[in-house]
Amino acid sequence: MTTPSYSTRPRCISVVVPIYNEEKNIPLLYEGLAQVFAPLPYTYELLLVNDGSTDHSIEACTALETSHPDTVRVIDFSRNFGKEAATTAGFHEARGDAVLAIDADLQHPPTHISEFITAWEHGGEVVIGVRVNNASDSWIKKTGSRLYYSLIARMSHTEILPGATDFRLLDRTVVDAFKQLTERSRMTRGLIDWLGYHRTYVYFTAPERLHGEAAYGFWKLVKLAIESLIAHSLFPLRIAGYIGGFIMVFATALGSVMFYDRYITSLGFDFSGPAILADILLFMAGLVLICLGLLAYYIGHIHTETQNRPLYVIRKKK
Ligand code: UDP
Ligand code: MG
């Protein structure tokens, strides 16, 4: 639980924005945030992470930094590293008592920020924005994401709510825990879910993207989905072994029938030589697949070792 701060210093919220080609959205986002924070009893810092944009985003960012040096900080990547890296960098640099990640394209409406903060003040250590309708998405994206969520829910041990977005607020303790995670191929959302902590949800509707294009097209999303599935589950690796086991049982049964038919009592099948050979080959294929599945277990161990995640995460200790 977050303990309310009784010091006179107003609590600070860090707002992390990953930016890839958002030149037109940056000033709008700033306006939106400034309006939201003006009546609130909090200070805020705005971390603009320019993820190797090819338009004039960086100029828009530095202009804001120059005009509001107390609130705006720009982190400029040397090239495009992807949203996950940009958000991570923002979390690493943030100094606030809570850190809020928000998309630059205004699809995460700043007007909901006060709800996030209220939820946080009421003890939510991770406040997750859940998108209730995504009218602008194509049916393929919708069905894809539904399928993906049910798949990941079945395969991995981290529970992920469908519609949960990257629009989320983390308490300082969670951010510090997040910083311990060192794995390279990452999906920020999944890692935050893995960390645990008290979670609360804020529901919002995503408006259409105002300017620019969504950088995550269909294939990029598929790639991200596969990547996070692999990062969160070892199940795909083990499938080969299961298939092998199935094939081997089948081949053994068939082989027994063949043996019985040929050498003990004829059942009338009269299997040909090539049929027997085919069964032997099937048996061997099953054996090889089982060995692959076994290997998968070992690779799985190596995989979890190299992910190098902390063994446990402590919320608080005396
Ligand atoms: N983004 C980024 N690096 C990238 C792609 C996207 O920092 O390589 C940012 C982008 O500027 C936006 C957020 O990530 O602030 C979400 O991107 P987008 O709107 O393209 O994704 P979607 O809304 O489709 O999830
Ligand atoms: Mg978007």
Coordinates of N, CA, C and O and ligand atoms in Angstrom, one line a residue, residues 103 105 107 209, ligand 2:
D103 N 1.0 7.1 -24.4 CA 1.3 7.2 -25.8 C 1.3 8.6 -26.3 O 0.5 9.4 -25.7
D105 N 0.3 9.7 -29.2 CA -0.6 10.0 -30.2 C -2.0 10.3 -29.7 O -3.0 10.4 -30.5
Q107 N -4.1 8.7 -28.1 CA -5.0 7.6 -28.0 C -5.2 7.2 -26.5 O -6.0 6.4 -26.2
R209 N -6.4 7.9 -33.8 CA -5.1 8.6 -33.9 C -5.3 9.9 -34.6 O -5.9 10.0 -35.7
Ligands
MG2 MG -1.5 4.6 -31.2

